[in-house]
Coordinates of C-alpha atoms in Angstrom, one line a residue:
Chain A
M34 CA -135.8 -2.2 -3.4
E35 CA -137.2 -5.3 -5.0
D36 CA -141.0 -5.5 -5.2
L37 CA -141.8 -8.9 -3.6
Y38 CA -145.5 -8.3 -3.7
P39 CA -146.4 -6.6 -7.0
S40 CA -150.0 -5.4 -7.4
R41 CA -152.0 -3.0 -9.6
K42 CA -149.4 -3.4 -12.3
N43 CA -151.2 -5.9 -14.5
N44 CA -154.5 -6.4 -16.2
Q45 CA -154.9 -9.9 -14.7
P46 CA -155.3 -10.8 -11.0
E47 CA -152.9 -13.3 -9.7
I48 CA -152.5 -15.2 -6.4
M49 CA -149.0 -15.6 -5.0
K50 CA -147.7 -17.4 -2.0
R51 CA -146.7 -15.3 1.1
K52 CA -142.9 -14.8 1.4
D53 CA -142.7 -13.9 5.0
P54 CA -143.4 -15.8 8.3
V55 CA -146.7 -15.1 10.0
I56 CA -145.1 -15.0 13.4
H57 CA -141.7 -13.4 13.3
T58 CA -140.3 -14.7 16.6
D59 CA -139.1 -18.3 16.1
R60 CA -141.7 -20.8 17.4
S61 CA -138.9 -22.4 19.6
K62 CA -139.3 -19.3 21.8
D63 CA -143.1 -19.8 22.4
D64 CA -142.4 -20.1 26.1
Q65 CA -141.3 -16.5 26.2
A66 CA -144.5 -15.2 24.6
P67 CA -147.3 -13.4 26.4
L68 CA -149.7 -15.7 24.5
S69 CA -150.3 -19.4 25.0
K70 CA -149.1 -22.0 22.4
E71 CA -152.8 -22.5 21.4
Q72 CA -153.2 -18.8 20.8
L73 CA -150.0 -18.6 18.7
D74 CA -151.1 -21.7 16.7
S75 CA -154.4 -20.2 16.0
Y76 CA -152.9 -16.8 14.9
E77 CA -150.4 -18.6 12.7
R78 CA -153.0 -20.9 11.1
N79 CA -155.9 -18.4 10.8
G80 CA -154.2 -15.1 10.4
F81 CA -156.1 -13.6 13.4
L82 CA -156.7 -14.1 17.1
Q83 CA -159.5 -12.9 19.3
I84 CA -159.0 -12.4 23.0
E85 CA -162.2 -11.8 25.0
N86 CA -162.4 -9.5 28.0
F87 CA -158.9 -8.1 27.3
F88 CA -159.9 -4.8 28.8
S89 CA -161.8 -4.6 32.1
E90 CA -165.3 -3.2 32.4
D91 CA -163.9 0.0 33.9
E92 CA -161.3 0.4 31.1
V93 CA -164.1 -0.2 28.5
S94 CA -166.3 2.6 30.1
E95 CA -163.4 5.0 30.0
L96 CA -162.5 4.1 26.4
Q97 CA -166.2 4.5 25.3
K98 CA -166.3 7.9 27.0
G99 CA -163.1 8.8 25.2
I100 CA -164.3 8.0 21.7
F101 CA -167.6 9.8 22.1
E102 CA -166.1 12.9 23.6
L103 CA -163.7 13.0 20.6
Q104 CA -166.5 12.4 18.2
D105 CA -168.4 15.3 19.8
D106 CA -165.4 17.6 19.8
S107 CA -164.8 16.8 16.1
K108 CA -168.4 17.4 15.0
D109 CA -167.7 20.7 13.2
V110 CA -164.1 20.0 12.4
T111 CA -163.0 20.1 8.8
S112 CA -160.0 17.9 8.6
D113 CA -158.7 15.1 6.3
K114 CA -158.4 13.1 9.5
V115 CA -162.1 13.1 10.1
I116 CA -163.9 10.8 7.7
R117 CA -167.7 11.0 7.2
E118 CA -170.3 8.6 5.8
P119 CA -170.7 8.9 2.0
Q120 CA -174.4 9.7 2.2
S121 CA -174.6 11.7 5.4
D122 CA -172.5 13.8 7.6
E123 CA -172.0 11.3 10.4
I124 CA -168.4 10.7 11.5
R125 CA -167.2 7.3 10.3
S126 CA -163.6 7.4 11.4
I127 CA -161.1 9.7 13.1
F128 CA -157.4 9.1 12.2
H129 CA -154.1 9.5 14.0
V130 CA -155.5 9.4 17.5
H131 CA -152.4 7.8 18.9
N132 CA -150.6 11.0 18.1
D133 CA -153.1 13.8 18.5
D134 CA -154.8 12.7 21.7
E135 CA -153.0 12.2 25.0
Y136 CA -155.5 9.6 26.2
F137 CA -155.4 7.4 23.1
K138 CA -151.6 7.7 23.1
K139 CA -151.6 6.0 26.5
V140 CA -153.9 3.3 25.2
A141 CA -151.9 2.7 22.0
Y142 CA -148.7 2.1 24.1
D143 CA -150.4 -0.1 26.7
Q144 CA -147.6 -2.4 27.8
R145 CA -149.8 -5.5 27.6
I146 CA -150.4 -4.8 23.9
L147 CA -146.8 -4.0 23.1
D148 CA -145.6 -7.3 24.6
I149 CA -147.9 -9.2 22.3
V150 CA -147.2 -7.3 19.1
N151 CA -143.4 -7.2 19.8
H152 CA -143.5 -11.0 20.0
L153 CA -145.6 -11.5 16.9
L154 CA -143.4 -9.1 14.9
G155 CA -140.1 -10.3 16.4
S156 CA -138.7 -6.8 16.9
D157 CA -139.4 -3.3 18.3
V158 CA -142.5 -1.8 16.8
Y159 CA -144.1 1.6 16.0
I160 CA -147.6 2.7 15.1
H161 CA -148.1 2.8 11.4
Q162 CA -151.7 4.0 11.6
S163 CA -154.4 4.5 14.2
R164 CA -158.1 5.4 14.0
I165 CA -161.4 5.2 15.7
N166 CA -164.2 3.6 13.6
Y167 CA -167.8 4.6 14.3
K168 CA -170.2 2.3 12.5
P169 CA -173.6 3.8 13.2
G170 CA -176.8 1.8 13.4
F171 CA -179.2 1.8 10.5
T172 CA -176.9 3.4 8.0
G173 CA -173.5 1.7 8.4
K174 CA -172.2 0.8 5.0
E175 CA -170.2 -2.3 4.0
F176 CA -166.4 -2.4 3.6
D177 CA -165.4 -4.5 0.7
W178 CA -162.9 -7.4 1.1
H179 CA -159.3 -6.3 1.1
S180 CA -155.9 -7.1 2.4
D181 CA -154.6 -4.1 4.3
F182 CA -151.1 -5.0 3.3
E183 CA -151.9 -4.7 -0.4
T184 CA -152.8 -1.1 0.1
W185 CA -149.9 -0.4 2.5
H186 CA -147.5 -2.0 0.1
V187 CA -148.7 -0.4 -3.1
E188 CA -149.7 3.1 -1.8
D189 CA -147.4 3.5 1.2
G190 CA -144.3 1.4 0.4
M191 CA -144.4 -1.1 3.2
P192 CA -141.9 -3.7 2.0
R193 CA -142.8 -6.9 3.9
M194 CA -145.6 -8.6 5.7
R195 CA -144.5 -7.7 9.2
A196 CA -147.3 -5.7 10.7
V197 CA -150.3 -6.5 12.8
S198 CA -153.6 -4.8 13.2
L199 CA -155.4 -4.5 16.6
S200 CA -159.1 -3.9 16.8
I201 CA -160.5 -3.1 20.3
A202 CA -164.2 -3.6 20.3
L203 CA -165.9 -0.7 22.0
S204 CA -169.5 -1.9 21.5
D205 CA -170.8 -5.4 21.7
N206 CA -170.2 -7.2 18.4
Y207 CA -173.1 -9.3 17.3
T208 CA -173.3 -11.3 14.1
F209 CA -175.8 -8.9 12.7
N210 CA -174.4 -5.4 13.2
G211 CA -171.9 -5.5 10.5
P212 CA -169.0 -7.2 12.4
L213 CA -165.5 -7.8 11.0
M214 CA -165.4 -10.9 8.8
L215 CA -162.1 -12.6 8.0
I216 CA -161.1 -15.4 5.7
P217 CA -159.0 -17.8 7.8
G218 CA -155.8 -18.8 6.1
S219 CA -155.9 -16.0 3.6
Q220 CA -152.8 -14.4 5.2
N221 CA -150.8 -17.1 3.3
Y222 CA -151.7 -15.8 -0.1
Y223 CA -151.3 -12.5 -1.8
V224 CA -153.9 -11.4 -4.3
S225 CA -152.3 -9.1 -6.8
C226 CA -155.0 -6.8 -7.9
V227 CA -155.7 -5.0 -11.2
G228 CA -155.9 -1.3 -11.9
E229 CA -153.6 1.8 -11.5
T230 CA -153.7 4.0 -8.5
P231 CA -154.4 7.7 -9.1
D232 CA -152.9 10.4 -6.9
D233 CA -154.9 11.2 -3.8
N234 CA -156.8 7.9 -4.1
Y235 CA -157.1 7.8 -0.3
K236 CA -159.6 10.6 -0.3
E237 CA -162.1 8.3 -2.0
S238 CA -160.9 5.0 -0.8
L239 CA -161.4 5.8 2.9
K240 CA -165.1 6.2 2.2
K241 CA -165.4 3.3 -0.3
Q242 CA -162.5 1.3 -1.5
K243 CA -162.5 0.6 -5.3
L244 CA -158.8 -0.2 -6.0
G245 CA -157.0 -3.1 -4.3
V246 CA -160.3 -4.9 -4.1
P247 CA -159.6 -8.6 -5.1
D248 CA -161.6 -10.2 -7.9
Q249 CA -164.5 -12.5 -7.0
E250 CA -162.8 -15.6 -8.3
S251 CA -159.8 -15.1 -6.0
L252 CA -162.0 -14.4 -3.0
R253 CA -164.1 -17.5 -3.6
W254 CA -160.8 -19.5 -4.0
L255 CA -159.5 -18.1 -0.7
A256 CA -162.7 -18.9 1.2
E257 CA -162.6 -22.5 -0.2
Q258 CA -158.9 -22.9 0.8
G259 CA -159.4 -21.5 4.3
G260 CA -162.6 -23.1 5.2
G261 CA -165.0 -20.2 4.8
I262 CA -165.5 -17.1 6.8
S263 CA -165.0 -16.3 10.4
V264 CA -166.9 -13.7 12.4
P265 CA -165.4 -13.0 15.8
T266 CA -168.2 -11.7 18.0
G267 CA -168.0 -10.7 21.6
K268 CA -168.5 -8.1 24.2
A269 CA -167.0 -4.6 24.2
G270 CA -163.4 -4.9 25.6
S271 CA -162.5 -7.9 23.5
I272 CA -159.6 -7.5 21.0
T273 CA -158.9 -9.0 17.6
L274 CA -155.3 -9.1 16.3
F275 CA -155.0 -9.8 12.6
E276 CA -152.1 -10.1 10.4
S277 CA -151.5 -7.4 7.8
N278 CA -152.4 -9.6 4.8
T279 CA -155.5 -11.4 6.2
M280 CA -158.4 -10.8 3.9
H281 CA -161.2 -9.0 5.7
G282 CA -164.3 -6.9 5.2
S283 CA -167.7 -6.3 6.7
N284 CA -171.4 -6.2 5.7
G285 CA -173.5 -3.1 6.2
N286 CA -175.6 -2.6 9.3
I287 CA -179.3 -1.9 9.2
T288 CA -179.8 -2.8 12.9
P289 CA -180.2 -0.2 15.6
Y290 CA -176.9 -1.3 17.1
S291 CA -173.8 0.8 16.3
R292 CA -170.4 -0.9 16.1
N293 CA -167.4 1.1 17.3
N294 CA -163.8 0.2 17.7
L295 CA -160.4 1.6 18.2
F296 CA -158.0 0.4 15.5
M297 CA -154.2 0.5 15.6
V298 CA -151.6 -0.9 13.3
Y299 CA -148.2 -1.9 14.6
N300 CA -145.3 -2.3 12.2
S301 CA -141.9 -3.7 12.8
V302 CA -139.1 -1.0 13.0
E303 CA -137.2 -3.3 10.6
N304 CA -140.1 -2.8 8.0
Q305 CA -140.3 0.9 7.8
L306 CA -141.8 2.5 4.7
V307 CA -139.9 3.2 1.5
K308 CA -141.2 4.7 -1.7
P309 CA -144.7 3.5 -2.7
F310 CA -144.4 0.4 -4.9
S311 CA -147.1 1.3 -7.5
A312 CA -148.4 4.8 -6.7
G313 CA -146.7 8.1 -7.3
K314 CA -147.4 10.4 -4.4
E315 CA -146.9 9.4 -0.8
R316 CA -150.1 9.4 1.4
P317 CA -150.2 11.8 4.3
E318 CA -148.5 11.1 7.6
F319 CA -151.9 10.5 9.4
I320 CA -152.5 7.5 7.2
A321 CA -149.0 6.1 7.0
V322 CA -146.4 7.2 9.5
R323 CA -143.0 7.9 8.1
E324 CA -141.4 10.6 10.2
G325 CA -140.0 10.1 13.7
A326 CA -141.7 6.9 14.4
P327 CA -140.9 6.2 18.1
K328 CA -139.8 2.7 18.9
F329 CA -141.4 0.6 21.7
S330 CA -140.0 -2.5 23.2
N331 CA -141.0 -5.5 25.3
S332 CA -141.5 -4.9 29.0
Chain B
M143 CA -214.6 -0.8 5.4
E144 CA -213.1 0.7 8.5
D145 CA -209.3 1.2 8.4
L146 CA -208.1 -0.6 11.5
Y147 CA -204.4 0.0 10.7
P148 CA -204.0 3.5 9.1
S149 CA -200.5 4.2 7.7
R150 CA -199.0 6.8 5.3
K151 CA -201.8 9.2 6.2
N152 CA -200.0 11.4 8.7
N153 CA -196.8 13.3 9.1
Q154 CA -196.0 11.6 12.4
P155 CA -195.1 8.0 12.9
E156 CA -197.2 6.2 15.5
I157 CA -197.1 2.8 17.2
M158 CA -200.5 1.0 17.7
K159 CA -201.3 -2.3 19.3
R160 CA -202.2 -5.2 17.2
K161 CA -206.0 -5.8 16.9
D162 CA -206.0 -9.4 15.7
P163 CA -204.8 -12.7 17.3
V164 CA -201.4 -14.0 16.2
I165 CA -202.8 -17.6 16.0
H166 CA -206.3 -17.7 14.6
T167 CA -207.3 -21.1 15.8
D168 CA -208.2 -21.1 19.5
R169 CA -205.3 -22.3 21.7
S170 CA -207.7 -24.8 23.3
K171 CA -207.4 -26.8 20.0
D172 CA -203.6 -27.0 20.2
D173 CA -203.9 -30.8 20.2
Q174 CA -205.3 -30.7 16.7
A175 CA -202.4 -28.7 15.3
P176 CA -199.6 -30.1 13.1
L177 CA -197.2 -28.2 15.4
S178 CA -196.2 -28.9 19.0
K179 CA -197.4 -26.7 21.8
E180 CA -193.8 -25.3 22.1
Q181 CA -193.7 -24.4 18.4
L182 CA -197.1 -22.7 18.7
D183 CA -196.0 -20.8 21.9
S184 CA -192.8 -19.7 20.1
Y185 CA -194.7 -18.5 17.0
E186 CA -197.2 -16.6 19.1
R187 CA -194.6 -15.0 21.3
N188 CA -191.9 -14.2 18.7
G189 CA -194.0 -13.8 15.5
F190 CA -192.0 -16.4 13.7
L191 CA -191.0 -20.1 13.8
Q192 CA -188.1 -21.9 12.2
I193 CA -188.3 -25.6 11.4
E194 CA -185.1 -27.3 10.4
N195 CA -184.9 -30.1 7.8
F196 CA -188.5 -29.6 6.9
F197 CA -187.6 -30.7 3.3
S198 CA -185.5 -33.8 2.8
E199 CA -182.2 -33.7 1.0
D200 CA -183.7 -35.1 -2.2
E201 CA -186.5 -32.5 -2.1
V202 CA -184.0 -29.8 -1.6
S203 CA -181.9 -30.9 -4.6
E204 CA -185.0 -30.9 -6.7
L205 CA -186.1 -27.4 -5.5
Q206 CA -182.6 -26.0 -6.1
K207 CA -182.6 -27.5 -9.6
G208 CA -186.0 -25.9 -10.1
I209 CA -185.1 -22.4 -9.1
F210 CA -181.9 -22.3 -11.2
E211 CA -183.6 -23.7 -14.3
L212 CA -186.2 -21.0 -14.0
Q213 CA -183.6 -18.3 -13.5
D214 CA -181.8 -19.5 -16.6
D215 CA -185.0 -19.6 -18.6
S216 CA -185.8 -16.1 -17.5
K217 CA -182.4 -14.6 -18.3
D218 CA -183.6 -12.7 -21.4
V219 CA -187.2 -12.3 -20.3
T220 CA -188.6 -8.8 -20.0
S221 CA -191.4 -9.0 -17.6
D222 CA -192.6 -7.1 -14.5
K223 CA -192.5 -10.4 -12.7
V224 CA -188.7 -10.7 -13.1
I225 CA -186.9 -8.2 -10.8
R226 CA -183.2 -7.4 -11.3
E227 CA -180.5 -6.0 -9.0
P228 CA -180.5 -2.2 -9.0
Q229 CA -176.9 -1.9 -10.1
S230 CA -176.6 -5.0 -12.3
D231 CA -178.7 -7.2 -14.5
E232 CA -178.7 -10.2 -12.2
I233 CA -182.1 -11.6 -11.4
R234 CA -183.1 -10.8 -7.8
S235 CA -186.7 -12.2 -7.7
I236 CA -189.2 -14.0 -9.9
F237 CA -192.8 -13.5 -8.9
H238 CA -196.0 -15.6 -9.2
V239 CA -194.3 -18.9 -9.5
H240 CA -197.1 -20.8 -7.7
N241 CA -199.3 -19.9 -10.7
D242 CA -197.0 -19.8 -13.7
D243 CA -194.9 -22.9 -13.0
E244 CA -196.3 -26.4 -12.7
Y245 CA -193.5 -27.6 -10.4
F246 CA -193.7 -24.7 -8.0
K247 CA -197.5 -24.9 -7.9
K248 CA -197.1 -28.4 -6.5
V249 CA -194.6 -27.1 -3.9
A250 CA -196.9 -24.2 -2.9
Y251 CA -199.8 -26.6 -2.2
D252 CA -197.7 -29.2 -0.4
Q253 CA -200.2 -30.7 2.1
R254 CA -197.7 -30.5 5.0
I255 CA -197.5 -26.8 4.6
L256 CA -201.2 -26.3 4.1
D257 CA -202.0 -28.1 7.3
I258 CA -199.7 -25.7 9.2
V259 CA -200.9 -22.5 7.7
N260 CA -204.6 -23.5 7.9
H261 CA -204.1 -24.0 11.6
L262 CA -202.3 -20.7 12.1
L263 CA -204.9 -18.7 10.1
G264 CA -207.9 -20.7 11.4
S265 CA -209.6 -21.1 8.0
D266 CA -209.0 -22.1 4.5
V267 CA -206.3 -20.2 2.7
Y268 CA -205.1 -19.0 -0.7
I269 CA -201.8 -17.8 -1.9
H270 CA -201.5 -14.0 -1.8
Q271 CA -198.1 -13.8 -3.4
S272 CA -195.2 -16.1 -4.3
R273 CA -191.7 -15.5 -5.4
I274 CA -188.2 -16.9 -5.6
N275 CA -185.5 -14.7 -4.1
Y276 CA -182.0 -15.0 -5.4
K277 CA -179.5 -13.1 -3.3
P278 CA -176.2 -13.4 -5.1
G279 CA -172.9 -13.4 -3.4
F280 CA -170.7 -10.3 -3.3
T281 CA -173.3 -7.9 -4.5
G282 CA -176.5 -8.7 -2.6
K283 CA -178.0 -5.5 -1.3
E284 CA -179.8 -5.0 2.0
F285 CA -183.6 -5.0 2.5
D286 CA -184.6 -2.3 4.9
W287 CA -186.8 -3.1 7.9
H288 CA -190.5 -3.4 7.1
S289 CA -193.7 -5.1 8.1
D290 CA -195.1 -6.9 5.0
F291 CA -198.6 -6.3 6.4
E292 CA -198.1 -2.5 6.3
T293 CA -197.6 -2.6 2.5
W294 CA -200.3 -5.3 1.9
H295 CA -202.8 -3.2 3.9
V296 CA -201.9 0.2 2.4
E297 CA -201.1 -0.7 -1.1
D298 CA -203.2 -3.9 -1.6
G299 CA -206.2 -3.5 0.8
M300 CA -205.6 -6.5 3.0
P301 CA -208.0 -5.8 5.9
R302 CA -206.6 -7.7 8.9
M303 CA -203.5 -9.4 10.2
R304 CA -204.4 -12.9 9.1
A305 CA -201.7 -14.0 6.7
V306 CA -198.4 -15.9 7.2
S307 CA -195.3 -15.9 5.1
L308 CA -193.3 -19.0 4.4
S309 CA -189.6 -18.9 3.5
I310 CA -188.0 -22.1 2.3
A311 CA -184.2 -21.8 2.5
L312 CA -182.6 -23.1 -0.7
S313 CA -179.1 -22.4 0.3
D314 CA -177.4 -22.7 3.6
N315 CA -178.2 -19.6 5.7
Y316 CA -175.2 -18.4 7.6
T317 CA -175.1 -15.4 9.9
F318 CA -172.9 -13.6 7.4
N319 CA -174.5 -14.0 4.0
G320 CA -177.3 -11.5 4.5
P321 CA -179.8 -13.7 6.3
L322 CA -183.4 -12.8 7.3
M323 CA -183.4 -10.8 10.5
L324 CA -186.5 -10.5 12.6
I325 CA -187.5 -8.5 15.7
P326 CA -189.2 -10.9 18.1
G327 CA -192.5 -9.6 19.5
S328 CA -192.8 -6.9 16.8
Q329 CA -195.9 -8.6 15.4
N330 CA -197.8 -7.2 18.4
Y331 CA -197.3 -3.6 17.3
Y332 CA -198.2 -1.8 14.1
V333 CA -195.9 1.1 13.1
S334 CA -197.9 3.6 11.2
C335 CA -195.5 5.1 8.7
V336 CA -195.3 8.6 7.2
G337 CA -195.5 9.6 3.5
E338 CA -198.0 9.2 0.6
T339 CA -197.9 6.3 -1.9
P340 CA -197.5 7.3 -5.5
D341 CA -199.1 5.2 -8.3
D342 CA -196.9 2.3 -9.5
N343 CA -194.7 2.6 -6.4
Y344 CA -194.1 -1.2 -6.6
K345 CA -191.8 -0.8 -9.6
E346 CA -189.3 1.0 -7.4
S347 CA -190.2 -0.6 -4.1
L348 CA -189.4 -4.2 -5.2
K349 CA -185.8 -3.0 -5.8
K350 CA -185.5 -0.8 -2.8
Q351 CA -188.3 0.0 -0.5
K352 CA -188.6 3.7 0.5
L353 CA -192.2 4.0 1.7
G354 CA -193.5 2.0 4.5
V355 CA -190.1 2.0 6.1
P356 CA -190.5 2.6 9.8
D357 CA -188.7 5.5 11.5
Q358 CA -185.5 4.7 13.5
E359 CA -187.0 5.6 16.9
S360 CA -189.9 3.1 16.4
L361 CA -187.4 0.4 15.3
R362 CA -185.2 1.0 18.3
W363 CA -188.2 0.8 20.5
L364 CA -189.4 -2.5 19.0
A365 CA -186.0 -4.1 19.4
E366 CA -185.9 -3.0 23.0
Q367 CA -189.4 -4.4 23.6
G368 CA -188.8 -7.6 21.9
G369 CA -185.4 -8.4 23.1
G370 CA -183.3 -7.5 20.2
I371 CA -182.9 -9.2 16.8
S372 CA -183.2 -12.9 15.8
V373 CA -181.3 -14.4 12.9
P374 CA -182.6 -17.9 12.1
T375 CA -179.8 -19.7 10.4
G376 CA -179.7 -23.3 9.1
K377 CA -179.2 -25.6 6.3
A378 CA -181.1 -25.5 3.0
G379 CA -184.4 -27.2 3.4
S380 CA -185.3 -25.5 6.7
I381 CA -188.4 -23.3 6.7
T382 CA -189.3 -20.1 8.5
L383 CA -192.9 -19.1 9.0
F384 CA -193.5 -15.5 10.0
E385 CA -196.6 -13.5 10.8
S386 CA -197.6 -10.9 8.3
N387 CA -196.8 -8.0 10.7
T388 CA -193.4 -9.2 12.1
M389 CA -190.8 -6.6 11.4
H390 CA -187.9 -8.0 9.3
G391 CA -185.1 -7.0 7.0
S392 CA -181.7 -8.2 5.9
N393 CA -178.2 -6.8 5.6
G394 CA -176.3 -6.9 2.3
N395 CA -174.0 -9.8 1.4
I396 CA -170.4 -9.2 0.4
T397 CA -169.5 -12.9 1.0
P398 CA -169.1 -15.4 -1.9
Y399 CA -172.1 -17.3 -0.6
S400 CA -175.5 -16.6 -2.3
R401 CA -178.7 -16.9 -0.4
N402 CA -181.7 -18.2 -2.2
N403 CA -185.2 -18.9 -1.0
L404 CA -188.7 -19.7 -2.2
F405 CA -191.2 -17.4 -0.6
M406 CA -195.0 -17.8 -0.4
V407 CA -197.6 -15.8 1.4
Y408 CA -200.8 -17.6 2.6
N409 CA -203.8 -15.4 3.4
S410 CA -207.0 -16.5 5.0
V411 CA -210.0 -16.7 2.6
E412 CA -211.8 -14.6 5.2
N413 CA -209.3 -11.8 4.7
Q414 CA -209.4 -11.3 1.0
L415 CA -208.4 -8.0 -0.5
V416 CA -210.6 -4.9 -0.7
K417 CA -209.7 -1.5 -2.1
P418 CA -206.2 -0.3 -1.1
F419 CA -206.4 1.7 2.2
S420 CA -204.1 4.5 1.3
A421 CA -203.0 4.1 -2.3
G422 CA -205.1 4.8 -5.4
K423 CA -204.3 2.2 -8.0
E424 CA -204.4 -1.5 -7.3
R425 CA -201.1 -3.4 -7.7
P426 CA -201.0 -6.1 -10.3
E427 CA -202.2 -9.6 -9.8
F428 CA -198.7 -11.1 -9.6
I429 CA -198.0 -9.1 -6.5
A430 CA -201.4 -9.3 -4.8
V431 CA -203.8 -12.0 -5.9
R432 CA -207.4 -10.8 -6.2
E433 CA -209.1 -12.9 -8.9
G434 CA -210.1 -16.5 -8.6
A435 CA -208.0 -17.3 -5.6
P436 CA -208.4 -21.1 -5.1
K437 CA -209.1 -22.3 -1.6
F438 CA -207.1 -25.0 0.0
S439 CA -208.1 -26.8 3.2
N440 CA -206.7 -29.1 5.9
S441 CA -205.9 -32.7 4.9

């Protein structure tokens, strides 16, 4: 298959134009969408969309209970799916929860969410990756800027930009507790990064990403193009949808306030993984679903 | 001299009440102040005060020119006064600029500033410390929570809480480029920290403070008491005055936007340094002025 988005193949970074639509259902069908025209415009222009109070207070309580019970149950678990802080033993992420946990499976296939992502991706979808992120107070470390798509393309063989990430805020997001930051408009450009990907890179990169991190000049250029940096804040229960190629990252968190979220990636069934485009070995199933991906449709 | 604020002497952290007023001129004399009653109330209640557009655009341009010229001139200088980033050679701070540089001397003794700090401290003042902070984009590291007074008391022998810090913003402060964060109300409590101070601790602590960092439980308690965390943002040219004991810190900065400021500490001439309260060797003059501190009065 042709590599439309080459990266980690050259010694020089390069910025290319996006070759895929941002919204994969034709805009003439806006009236069939479970989002308003303004919401669709905003997603298409900025590469992300926040919806406040998407989940009710009761749902949020249940979700919070769910993530802490799972964290507690995983305390002594040794598994590649349980990622810990680089300098401590605190659990930073638990992967593949849409598959391993009956409760989170239900959340992942919530029909309200499926209706939205089906529309954005213009097809049936499946879950490419899921995880709970626990960003503890005081010691939460930064995540460097990256496009998820760059990694999914290079390391997992995702052919096109036809996936969407969903972050469900499970603690209040302030400006100061290391919230998600996005560069509006960055979904329209692909930053081809330098460097080669070693086998099993994911074991390090889930703690601290070193490859697929764009150069500073490209980042500055993207921020200037897109009008800076956006920081969606809001109460627990709000959701942020962001396009697979939207550049994002987060600062560390020295405040006492933790930042937790449930994160799921929906990919179009017409965009299933092929061989990785620049890395040898395929990453494990819990990071990049290949086998038996179930399809889920509009309601 | 009696140690009213013991710290780094025990194995247990402790929270004590402040034993000094926050504003040292009697509030019956508010009408003589160069600040409004609302501003004085806010400073007394929160432990800090931000004033936007304190410096004009022309003054800001000149100040910005000044700090970058000095940074450039200091590039190859080896001096204890020039502090570099832990993981790179970039200049993070330049100390003692009110003394070593004719231009910054004039800024430090700007009569508008002196009138304010004279009133807050209720006496003539002198400059205890000055520095320019350069927080570069992409790689700026966090500063952990601390009370400046704790260090000045323990390591420099400042007897009472009768000093005020002034930060002049020389780049726009956003919520996302590692701005100063403060805990409102924290000036009213003194967190006695654990640990002993080794000689020459400052050589490390100016890069990353490890002693005099309050414990997490005390920080959480302070934030709950004071109503969370405040992040004054604003354009270059705004100033933030904060009381010597107000708990503050800042997150790292992965954004392309640098954050620079000029920082000066004014101490009351009635509060001059004595022997350090818990550390043996005195820190050098450029960190803690002892000799020939000139006095500056109201206009």
